[in-house]
Amino acid sequence: QVQLVESGGGLVKPGGSLRLSCAVSGFTFSDYFMSWIRQAPGKGLEWVSHISSAASTIYYADSVKGRFTISRDNAKNSLYLQMNSLRAEDTAVYFCARVYYAFDVWGQGTMVTVSS
Amino acid sequence: EIVMTQSPATLSVSPGERTTLSCRASQSVSTNLAWYQQKPGQAPRLLIYGASTRATGIPARFSGSGSGTEFTLTISSLQSEDFAVYYCQQYNNWPRTFGQGTKVEI
């Protein structure tokens, strides 16, 4: 079945870095655009970044531009989010999602906490 | 950035009732509008895309309508498992944006 599994979250100090991963199975990963979306505790959903199937087109939310980098490895069926210069306001559950018009399949999320 | 505004913030309903949720875009998004359902501790689930197309496996009691800037999600007869938070989201422009959510509660 179609499955997305995020990993790599954890507790990090302000200014620190983390790399999130999203392992995909059950569909042809290289055929699909992918996104990262986050949700701060008790808050709504915020789109973070998008990458096209061949990684030729990438977009970022202004709130993360210059600090986060999205990438993918189609041979490994994996999506990544490198997060640098982390701030307290980056604390959230981070979801990876498949893009088919909208976000049609979501992972279960990985928690990132930025705190000293 | 397109701002998505949902109303009401909270909706108190009883099982079996018909429920309508609203979503307004600050500028036209054509029919590039999706609805999601999220239960506590779970990832969002896609219900509707293209403003009115049900996603795979979504019951027929969920329906969406609208175009341009005004959209609605209707649940024809609310079931106990439908109590959740519902989000609209536009995918017409970058950045992709979500509404703030409508909580459907008993």
Tab-separated table of C-alpha atoms in Angstrom:
chain	number	residue	atom	x	y	z
A	1	GLN	CA	0.000	0.000	0.000
A	2	VAL	CA	0.990	3.617	-0.422
A	3	GLN	CA	3.059	4.711	2.557
A	4	LEU	CA	5.124	7.724	3.571
A	5	VAL	CA	7.251	7.489	6.716
A	6	GLU	CA	9.031	10.519	8.129
A	7	SER	CA	12.039	10.383	10.426
A	8	GLY	CA	14.777	12.616	11.764
A	9	GLY	CA	12.850	14.849	14.106
A	10	GLY	CA	13.963	15.668	17.615
A	11	LEU	CA	15.069	18.359	20.048
A	12	VAL	CA	17.558	20.912	18.761
A	13	LYS	CA	18.879	24.203	20.115
A	14	PRO	CA	18.150	27.499	18.382
A	15	GLY	CA	20.594	27.962	15.542
A	16	GLY	CA	21.039	24.230	15.138
A	17	SER	CA	20.336	21.916	12.222
A	18	LEU	CA	18.287	18.811	11.499
A	19	ARG	CA	17.721	16.683	8.424
A	20	LEU	CA	14.302	15.129	7.983
A	21	SER	CA	13.719	12.123	5.760
A	22	CYS	CA	10.585	10.706	4.179
A	23	ALA	CA	10.735	7.101	2.973
A	24	VAL	CA	8.169	6.279	0.342
A	25	SER	CA	6.697	2.945	-0.756
A	26	GLY	CA	3.742	1.593	-2.705
A	27	PHE	CA	3.959	3.912	-5.703
A	28	THR	CA	6.451	5.128	-8.311
A	29	PHE	CA	8.122	7.927	-6.356
A	30	SER	CA	9.841	9.415	-9.390
A	31	ASP	CA	6.467	10.137	-11.022
A	32	TYR	CA	5.273	12.494	-8.319
A	33	PHE	CA	5.890	15.985	-6.991
A	34	MET	CA	6.322	16.089	-3.217
A	35	SER	CA	5.923	18.634	-0.435
A	36	TRP	CA	6.688	19.256	3.217
A	37	ILE	CA	3.955	20.746	5.393
A	38	ARG	CA	4.219	21.570	9.083
A	39	GLN	CA	1.871	22.104	11.995
A	40	ALA	CA	2.912	23.958	15.134
A	41	PRO	CA	1.444	22.602	18.387
A	42	GLY	CA	-2.250	23.409	18.545
A	43	LYS	CA	-2.115	25.402	15.305
A	44	GLY	CA	-3.117	25.001	11.671
A	45	LEU	CA	-1.275	23.690	8.648
A	46	GLU	CA	1.549	25.578	6.923
A	47	TRP	CA	3.018	24.530	3.578
A	48	VAL	CA	6.832	24.594	3.766
A	49	SER	CA	8.366	23.436	0.495
A	50	HIS	CA	7.714	21.703	-2.832
A	51	ILE	CA	9.896	19.733	-5.228
A	52	SER	CA	9.050	18.496	-8.693
A	53	SER	CA	9.527	14.891	-9.753
A	54	ALA	CA	12.980	15.479	-11.254
A	55	ALA	CA	13.905	18.154	-8.704
A	56	SER	CA	14.002	20.757	-11.456
A	57	THR	CA	11.451	23.031	-9.761
A	58	ILE	CA	11.593	23.911	-6.072
A	59	TYR	CA	9.565	26.357	-4.002
A	60	TYR	CA	9.805	27.479	-0.390
A	61	ALA	CA	7.616	29.386	2.017
A	62	ASP	CA	9.087	32.799	2.814
A	63	SER	CA	9.338	31.746	6.466
A	64	VAL	CA	11.980	29.111	5.638
A	65	LYS	CA	13.610	30.451	2.482
A	66	GLY	CA	17.390	30.550	2.786
A	67	ARG	CA	17.385	28.225	5.817
A	68	PHE	CA	15.706	25.029	4.585
A	69	THR	CA	16.630	22.900	1.577
A	70	ILE	CA	14.377	20.287	0.027
A	71	SER	CA	15.839	17.433	-1.993
A	72	ARG	CA	14.998	13.944	-3.173
A	73	ASP	CA	16.709	10.736	-4.203
A	74	ASN	CA	14.485	8.900	-6.658
A	75	ALA	CA	16.757	5.858	-6.593
A	76	LYS	CA	16.215	5.571	-2.839
A	77	ASN	CA	12.518	6.547	-2.904
A	78	SER	CA	13.277	9.253	-0.384
A	79	LEU	CA	12.495	12.902	0.212
A	80	TYR	CA	14.569	15.132	2.479
A	81	LEU	CA	14.386	18.466	4.269
A	82	GLN	CA	17.640	19.973	5.507
A	83	MET	CA	16.811	22.544	8.163
A	84	ASN	CA	19.495	25.010	9.238
A	85	SER	CA	19.488	28.056	11.526
A	86	LEU	CA	16.485	26.669	13.347
A	87	ARG	CA	14.303	29.002	15.389
A	88	ALA	CA	11.776	28.448	18.136
A	89	GLU	CA	8.998	29.201	15.647
A	90	ASP	CA	10.077	26.197	13.551
A	91	THR	CA	8.804	23.910	16.324
A	92	ALA	CA	6.151	21.756	14.677
A	93	VAL	CA	5.169	18.354	13.397
A	94	TYR	CA	6.574	18.043	9.883
A	95	PHE	CA	4.606	16.017	7.358
A	96	CYS	CA	5.732	14.892	3.935
A	97	ALA	CA	2.973	14.628	1.363
A	98	ARG	CA	2.523	13.400	-2.163
A	99	VAL	CA	1.223	15.949	-4.614
A	100	TYR	CA	-1.537	14.948	-7.009
A	101	TYR	CA	-3.401	18.175	-7.610
A	102	ALA	CA	-3.667	18.566	-3.828
A	103	PHE	CA	-1.764	16.716	-1.087
A	104	ASP	CA	-3.324	13.311	-1.592
A	105	VAL	CA	-1.191	11.101	0.653
A	106	TRP	CA	0.449	12.151	3.937
A	107	GLY	CA	2.957	10.619	6.274
A	108	GLN	CA	2.306	10.397	10.011
A	109	GLY	CA	4.685	13.274	10.751
A	110	THR	CA	7.856	13.799	12.756
A	111	MET	CA	8.139	16.269	15.639
A	112	VAL	CA	10.787	18.964	15.609
A	113	THR	CA	11.315	20.946	18.810
A	114	VAL	CA	13.623	23.948	18.819
A	115	SER	CA	14.430	24.955	22.367
A	116	SER	CA	17.403	25.776	24.549
B	1	GLU	CA	-0.106	35.380	-0.936
B	2	ILE	CA	-3.672	34.138	-1.155
B	3	VAL	CA	-5.378	34.228	2.228
B	4	MET	CA	-7.906	31.471	2.872
B	5	THR	CA	-10.602	32.282	5.433
B	6	GLN	CA	-12.828	29.574	6.880
B	7	SER	CA	-16.071	30.037	8.745
B	8	PRO	CA	-17.202	29.358	11.314
B	9	ALA	CA	-14.206	28.573	13.509
B	10	THR	CA	-16.268	26.049	15.454
B	11	LEU	CA	-19.467	24.282	14.505
B	12	SER	CA	-21.560	22.482	17.106
B	13	VAL	CA	-23.769	19.849	15.518
B	14	SER	CA	-25.562	16.602	16.293
B	15	PRO	CA	-25.098	13.245	14.556
B	16	GLY	CA	-27.358	12.926	11.539
B	17	GLU	CA	-27.465	16.670	10.864
B	18	ARG	CA	-26.495	18.284	7.567
B	19	THR	CA	-23.453	20.501	7.970
B	20	THR	CA	-21.987	23.187	5.722
B	21	LEU	CA	-18.508	24.642	6.094
B	22	SER	CA	-17.360	27.726	4.202
B	23	CYS	CA	-14.029	28.794	2.748
B	24	ARG	CA	-13.244	32.096	1.066
B	25	ALA	CA	-10.127	32.960	-0.929
B	26	SER	CA	-8.729	36.503	-1.038
B	27	GLN	CA	-8.479	36.189	-4.822
B	28	SER	CA	-9.686	33.699	-7.389
B	29	VAL	CA	-8.237	30.193	-7.200
B	30	SER	CA	-10.507	28.845	-9.972
B	31	THR	CA	-11.415	25.315	-8.792
B	32	ASN	CA	-7.933	24.552	-7.445
B	33	LEU	CA	-9.276	24.029	-3.959
B	34	ALA	CA	-8.981	21.041	-1.625
B	35	TRP	CA	-10.588	20.044	1.673
B	36	TYR	CA	-8.897	17.959	4.366
B	37	GLN	CA	-10.091	16.301	7.553
B	38	GLN	CA	-7.798	16.022	10.557
B	39	LYS	CA	-8.456	14.120	13.758
B	40	PRO	CA	-6.363	14.593	16.932
B	41	GLY	CA	-2.915	13.029	16.664
B	42	GLN	CA	-3.395	12.093	13.028
B	43	ALA	CA	-2.207	13.417	9.704
B	44	PRO	CA	-4.719	15.288	7.558
B	45	ARG	CA	-6.713	13.233	5.069
B	46	LEU	CA	-7.666	14.541	1.640
B	47	LEU	CA	-11.433	14.635	1.183
B	48	ILE	CA	-12.045	16.797	-1.872
B	49	TYR	CA	-9.884	18.235	-4.648
B	50	GLY	CA	-10.775	20.280	-7.692
B	51	ALA	CA	-13.367	21.925	-5.429
B	52	SER	CA	-15.862	19.088	-5.941
B	53	THR	CA	-14.087	15.782	-6.697
B	54	ARG	CA	-14.077	13.263	-3.863
B	55	ALA	CA	-10.733	11.632	-3.179
B	56	THR	CA	-10.400	7.856	-3.302
B	57	GLY	CA	-12.389	6.117	-0.601
B	58	ILE	CA	-14.219	9.212	0.651
B	59	PRO	CA	-17.896	8.556	1.452
B	60	ALA	CA	-20.571	10.155	-0.711
B	61	ARG	CA	-21.914	12.127	2.253
B	62	PHE	CA	-18.999	14.535	1.706
B	63	SER	CA	-19.476	16.985	-1.147
B	64	GLY	CA	-17.751	20.149	-2.239
B	65	SER	CA	-18.838	23.058	-4.372
B	66	GLY	CA	-17.782	26.505	-5.485
B	67	SER	CA	-15.317	28.244	-7.743
B	68	GLY	CA	-13.365	31.462	-7.815
B	69	THR	CA	-13.357	32.737	-4.245
B	70	GLU	CA	-16.277	31.024	-2.498
B	71	PHE	CA	-16.339	27.345	-1.580
B	72	THR	CA	-18.363	25.022	0.623
B	73	LEU	CA	-17.923	21.560	2.073
B	74	THR	CA	-21.169	19.804	2.927
B	75	ILE	CA	-21.555	16.706	5.057
B	76	SER	CA	-25.052	15.435	4.309
B	77	SER	CA	-25.583	13.410	7.494
B	78	LEU	CA	-22.917	13.770	10.128
B	79	GLN	CA	-21.542	10.524	11.516
B	80	SER	CA	-19.683	10.145	14.824
B	81	GLU	CA	-16.397	9.635	12.971
B	82	ASP	CA	-16.787	12.987	11.202
B	83	PHE	CA	-16.107	15.063	14.301
B	84	ALA	CA	-12.747	16.602	13.436
B	85	VAL	CA	-11.063	19.751	12.149
B	86	TYR	CA	-11.536	20.578	8.466
B	87	TYR	CA	-9.119	22.661	6.417
B	88	CYS	CA	-9.434	24.156	2.956
B	89	GLN	CA	-6.317	24.733	0.844
B	90	GLN	CA	-5.655	26.431	-2.473
B	91	TYR	CA	-3.194	25.051	-5.006
B	92	ASN	CA	-3.674	27.676	-7.692
B	93	ASN	CA	-0.806	29.939	-6.623
B	94	TRP	CA	2.484	29.823	-4.743
B	95	PRO	CA	2.781	29.713	-1.821
B	96	ARG	CA	0.171	27.040	-1.222
B	97	THR	CA	-2.034	28.250	1.627
B	98	PHE	CA	-4.476	26.709	4.064
B	99	GLY	CA	-7.441	28.116	5.902
B	100	GLN	CA	-7.249	28.265	9.678
B	101	GLY	CA	-9.633	25.331	10.053
B	102	THR	CA	-13.181	24.674	11.210
B	103	LYS	CA	-13.664	22.403	14.197
B	104	VAL	CA	-16.809	20.283	13.968
B	105	GLU	CA	-17.848	19.211	17.453
B	106	ILE	CA	-20.830	17.734	19.188
